[in-house]
XYZ file of C-alpha atoms in Angstrom:
327
model
C -13.923 -13.396 12.722
C -15.564 -11.707 9.743
C -17.408 -8.381 9.923
C -19.571 -6.682 7.315
C -18.751 -3.028 6.632
C -21.583 -0.625 7.391
C -20.263 1.579 4.587
C -18.852 -0.521 1.670
C -15.379 0.420 0.425
C -14.935 0.797 -3.331
C -11.591 0.938 -5.123
C -10.370 4.167 -6.735
C -10.137 4.880 -10.436
C -6.498 5.343 -11.517
C -4.371 7.326 -13.939
C -0.678 7.828 -14.662
C -1.152 11.199 -16.352
C -0.980 14.515 -14.490
C -3.142 16.023 -17.245
C -5.907 13.567 -16.303
C -5.710 14.728 -12.682
C -6.016 18.382 -13.694
C -9.021 17.650 -15.910
C -10.604 15.556 -13.160
C -10.606 18.442 -10.655
C -13.052 20.454 -12.824
C -11.640 23.601 -11.241
C -12.350 22.406 -7.684
C -9.878 22.514 -4.803
C -8.688 19.054 -3.778
C -6.477 17.318 -1.252
C -3.407 15.581 -2.669
C -1.888 12.905 -0.416
C 0.312 9.829 -0.418
C -1.392 6.597 -1.497
C 0.106 4.445 1.223
C 1.063 0.852 0.467
C -0.099 -1.166 3.449
C -3.331 -2.658 4.760
C -6.536 -0.610 4.894
C -8.351 -0.809 8.244
C -11.659 0.764 9.306
C -11.869 1.960 12.922
C -15.110 2.496 14.863
C -15.222 4.444 18.136
C -18.189 4.495 20.498
C -18.443 6.654 23.634
C -14.877 7.772 23.068
C -13.385 4.278 23.040
C -12.045 2.137 20.198
C -14.844 -0.385 19.686
C -13.759 -2.344 16.628
C -11.185 -2.473 13.843
C -11.910 -4.311 10.593
C -9.655 -4.900 7.579
C -10.911 -3.813 4.163
C -11.257 -7.393 2.954
C -13.236 -7.435 -0.291
C -14.709 -4.004 0.407
C -17.890 -5.441 1.891
C -16.667 -7.966 4.471
C -13.366 -7.775 6.361
C -11.604 -9.409 9.300
C -11.988 -8.252 12.889
C -8.529 -7.277 14.221
C -9.400 -4.976 17.123
C -7.020 -6.438 19.716
C -4.069 -6.211 17.361
C -4.867 -2.635 16.334
C -4.812 -1.621 20.004
C -1.120 -2.574 19.881
C -0.297 -0.286 16.960
C 2.222 2.451 17.720
C -0.080 5.439 17.194
C -3.754 4.410 17.365
C -5.537 6.122 20.284
C -7.698 3.749 22.335
C -9.578 6.717 23.821
C -10.581 10.003 22.138
C -12.543 13.109 23.256
C -15.431 12.663 20.782
C -18.271 10.646 22.348
C -20.576 9.856 19.405
C -20.044 6.966 16.996
C -17.029 7.719 14.800
C -16.149 5.665 11.717
C -12.924 6.400 9.858
C -10.610 4.697 7.404
C -6.851 4.544 7.297
C -3.806 2.544 6.252
C -1.699 0.312 8.485
C 1.969 0.369 7.457
C 5.401 -0.668 8.649
C 7.950 2.067 7.979
C 11.002 1.277 5.870
C 13.339 2.093 8.775
C 11.529 -0.352 11.081
C 11.325 -2.963 8.311
C 15.120 -2.883 7.929
C 15.585 -3.236 11.703
C 13.253 -6.266 11.794
C 15.206 -7.988 9.014
C 18.471 -7.215 10.834
C 17.237 -9.068 13.937
C 16.566 -12.336 12.068
C 18.819 -15.242 12.900
C 21.457 -16.400 10.441
C 19.889 -18.619 7.808
C 16.382 -17.177 8.234
C 14.917 -15.790 5.012
C 14.506 -12.022 5.002
C 11.050 -10.517 4.792
C 10.469 -9.350 1.222
C 8.701 -6.023 1.685
C 6.958 -3.903 4.354
C 3.485 -4.410 2.882
C 3.472 -8.205 3.226
C 5.050 -8.032 6.674
C 2.429 -5.496 7.768
C -0.426 -7.669 6.490
C 0.904 -10.681 8.382
C 1.537 -8.633 11.517
C -2.026 -7.301 11.618
C -3.409 -10.852 11.379
C -1.204 -12.324 14.126
C -3.061 -14.440 16.682
C -0.688 -13.124 19.346
C -1.094 -9.320 19.755
C 2.335 -9.160 21.426
C 3.937 -10.014 18.079
C 1.941 -7.244 16.426
C 3.279 -4.804 19.010
C 6.882 -5.856 18.305
C 6.426 -5.153 14.581
C 5.962 -1.370 15.083
C 2.816 -0.980 12.970
C 1.573 2.580 12.358
C -1.896 3.628 11.172
C -2.675 6.829 9.238
C -6.208 8.133 8.718
C -7.139 8.991 5.120
C -10.912 9.268 5.291
C -13.652 10.170 7.767
C -16.842 8.196 7.096
C -19.205 9.274 9.868
C -19.090 11.697 12.815
C -22.639 12.807 13.729
C -23.089 16.311 15.094
C -19.775 17.779 13.891
C -19.835 20.700 11.439
C -16.913 20.379 9.035
C -17.961 23.449 7.027
C -18.243 21.263 3.929
C -14.472 20.677 3.851
C -12.437 17.479 3.771
C -9.450 19.516 4.944
C -11.454 20.503 8.035
C -12.157 16.800 8.627
C -8.440 16.001 8.575
C -7.715 18.843 11.003
C -10.493 17.659 13.342
C -9.133 14.102 13.276
C -5.691 15.403 14.196
C -7.249 17.281 17.132
C -8.814 13.982 18.256
C -5.345 12.430 18.442
C -5.084 10.671 15.072
C -2.148 10.775 12.685
C -3.400 11.522 9.178
C -1.802 10.863 5.832
C 0.416 13.737 4.667
C -1.585 16.000 2.331
C -1.662 19.414 0.672
C -4.611 21.515 -0.479
C -4.173 22.066 -4.204
C -5.959 23.269 -7.331
C -5.578 22.944 -11.098
C -2.902 25.656 -11.214
C -0.653 24.139 -8.527
C -1.400 20.448 -9.058
C 1.460 19.601 -11.432
C 4.012 21.235 -9.115
C 2.536 19.496 -6.062
C 2.689 16.094 -7.781
C 6.321 16.786 -8.706
C 7.086 17.705 -5.082
C 5.686 14.406 -3.799
C 7.534 12.490 -6.526
C 10.800 14.166 -5.576
C 10.446 12.904 -1.997
C 9.708 9.233 -2.743
C 13.243 8.060 -1.982
C 13.319 9.827 1.412
C 9.739 8.971 2.436
C 9.845 6.463 5.317
C 6.230 5.398 4.788
C 5.678 2.934 1.892
C 3.539 4.397 -0.888
C 2.556 3.374 -4.410
C 1.259 6.667 -5.729
C -0.955 9.586 -4.736
C -4.648 10.203 -4.047
C -6.607 13.280 -5.104
C -9.791 13.933 -3.068
C -12.367 16.687 -3.611
C -12.250 19.141 -0.705
C -15.897 20.191 -1.193
C -17.755 17.345 0.552
C -21.219 18.047 -0.890
C -19.919 18.536 -4.430
C -17.847 15.361 -4.262
C -20.760 13.288 -2.986
C -23.081 14.770 -5.644
C -20.876 13.174 -8.296
C -22.024 9.741 -7.105
C -20.165 6.598 -8.092
C -19.816 3.990 -10.791
C -20.244 0.271 -10.150
C -16.557 0.139 -9.188
C -15.343 3.629 -8.234
C -16.465 6.665 -6.222
C -16.245 9.853 -8.266
C -15.010 12.144 -5.475
C -11.460 10.727 -5.490
C -8.915 9.359 -7.947
C -5.547 7.601 -7.581
C -2.366 8.630 -9.379
C 0.141 5.855 -10.099
C 3.775 6.642 -10.840
C 4.819 6.171 -14.460
C 7.417 3.397 -14.460
C 10.881 3.916 -15.927
C 11.898 0.842 -17.956
C 15.197 -0.552 -19.247
C 16.013 -3.409 -21.613
C 18.620 -5.909 -20.456
C 19.707 -9.556 -20.870
C 18.634 -12.420 -18.572
C 21.753 -14.235 -17.393
C 20.394 -16.706 -14.819
C 17.498 -17.766 -12.635
C 18.366 -18.191 -8.977
C 16.033 -20.505 -7.040
C 15.797 -19.054 -3.544
C 14.299 -21.083 -0.641
C 12.134 -19.013 1.703
C 11.508 -19.332 5.443
C 8.288 -21.296 4.736
C 9.908 -23.841 2.415
C 8.725 -22.275 -0.829
C 11.415 -21.950 -3.489
C 11.066 -18.652 -5.314
C 12.634 -17.843 -8.705
C 14.794 -14.702 -8.892
C 15.894 -13.333 -12.253
C 19.536 -12.224 -12.614
C 20.340 -9.882 -15.496
C 22.952 -7.452 -16.796
C 22.955 -4.399 -14.489
C 20.861 -1.381 -15.536
C 20.074 1.993 -13.984
C 16.476 2.363 -12.748
C 15.072 5.250 -10.710
C 18.572 6.336 -9.734
C 19.964 2.967 -8.594
C 21.744 0.023 -10.236
C 19.524 -3.059 -10.518
C 20.650 -6.576 -11.488
C 17.999 -8.910 -10.035
C 14.220 -9.136 -9.729
C 11.803 -11.582 -8.142
C 9.730 -13.583 -10.626
C 7.468 -14.696 -7.743
C 6.528 -18.229 -8.882
C 6.940 -20.938 -11.527
C 3.762 -19.977 -13.396
C 5.169 -16.492 -14.095
C 8.434 -18.007 -15.356
C 6.344 -20.058 -17.792
C 4.018 -17.226 -18.818
C 6.993 -14.980 -19.607
C 8.614 -17.873 -21.527
C 11.945 -17.031 -19.923
C 15.185 -18.455 -21.286
C 18.825 -17.629 -20.626
C 20.039 -14.856 -22.902
C 16.548 -13.441 -23.474
C 16.112 -9.690 -23.846
C 13.794 -8.563 -21.046
C 12.245 -5.231 -20.083
C 12.565 -4.422 -16.380
C 11.135 -1.684 -14.161
C 10.639 -0.807 -10.509
C 7.075 -1.340 -9.353
C 6.022 1.755 -7.388
C 9.561 3.026 -8.109
C 10.894 0.560 -5.516
C 10.580 -3.165 -6.332
C 12.369 -4.506 -9.466
C 10.065 -6.496 -11.773
C 10.089 -7.960 -15.282
C 7.587 -6.123 -17.493
C 7.938 -8.328 -20.583
C 10.191 -10.766 -22.407
C 11.079 -9.617 -25.934
C 12.627 -12.859 -27.234
C 10.760 -15.627 -25.338
C 13.156 -18.510 -25.900
C 11.725 -20.482 -22.979
C 13.241 -23.684 -21.669
C 13.707 -22.792 -17.997
C 12.470 -25.408 -15.525
C 12.290 -25.512 -11.709
C 15.019 -27.521 -9.950
C 14.278 -31.098 -8.973
C 16.178 -30.676 -5.698
C 16.238 -27.833 -3.165
C 19.408 -25.763 -3.585
C 19.648 -25.431 0.198
C 18.933 -28.879 1.689
C 19.067 -30.966 -1.540
C 15.678 -32.476 -0.696
C 13.332 -33.408 -3.519
C 11.137 -30.523 -4.641
C 7.391 -30.670 -5.230
C 5.543 -28.516 -7.748
C 2.155 -27.393 -6.427
């Protein structure tokens, strides 16, 4: 079922420059936290009980997933606070649990591609028991409404209050323009060891009144901004396209190329996702391509420098030899 959000959710403006973050703070203290890569869900509690859980959807209307959220690992069904509480957070599947789930698949079953997609599918399961098996966690990153509570005009105080209510919050630090560059570097240095999927950082004004006084644009609130990691790129040579059948019957193209070092690991293959991307990149064997790791994790092709083209999808499935259909 669909549900309209009482408080619409806008996207965040983004930058890849630390200098932009420092300028954005305008000398104000801010909270720097992981930008988790999962599925945003809004929780509403009434009389101390979890009343509803709704996915972000398009920011105005989401999907009702309350029964599944009750089966998350760490979402409290009952809390001390008795008034209506509305808060936002991110549902994620940890990398360690994601690897365990893939290890339990039967021989011949296609592996799940990444924790984000698996999390999204797990939250939308019609059978809540399957959701429970998937070990989904939820981390609060924003308090929307809690009538009667004095937070002393501090977002940090809101996070601390939520923790006292039994919620896990996103990891954060209180920072300012003098410490911000070092704090960003600290988070960046822990990407490889962080068990929770992330695709950057979020900077949020600690001063609630000041942040809200900034208002918003048609697309973005002005009290927060996202920081995206600057991607390291390498140029290499495309040697083959491997057509890989998935568990659903889709045949996905995977680019194979001369090995290169990216973000500290050797990379020699990257998903091209679908036939239309193969065509738009005008891929051909022997082409010089630029590759990177999206969010410092997932290998991708950024561009094709030579664009020789000529690659076509197979007419028969490489697994069962059945005739393929282009949709």
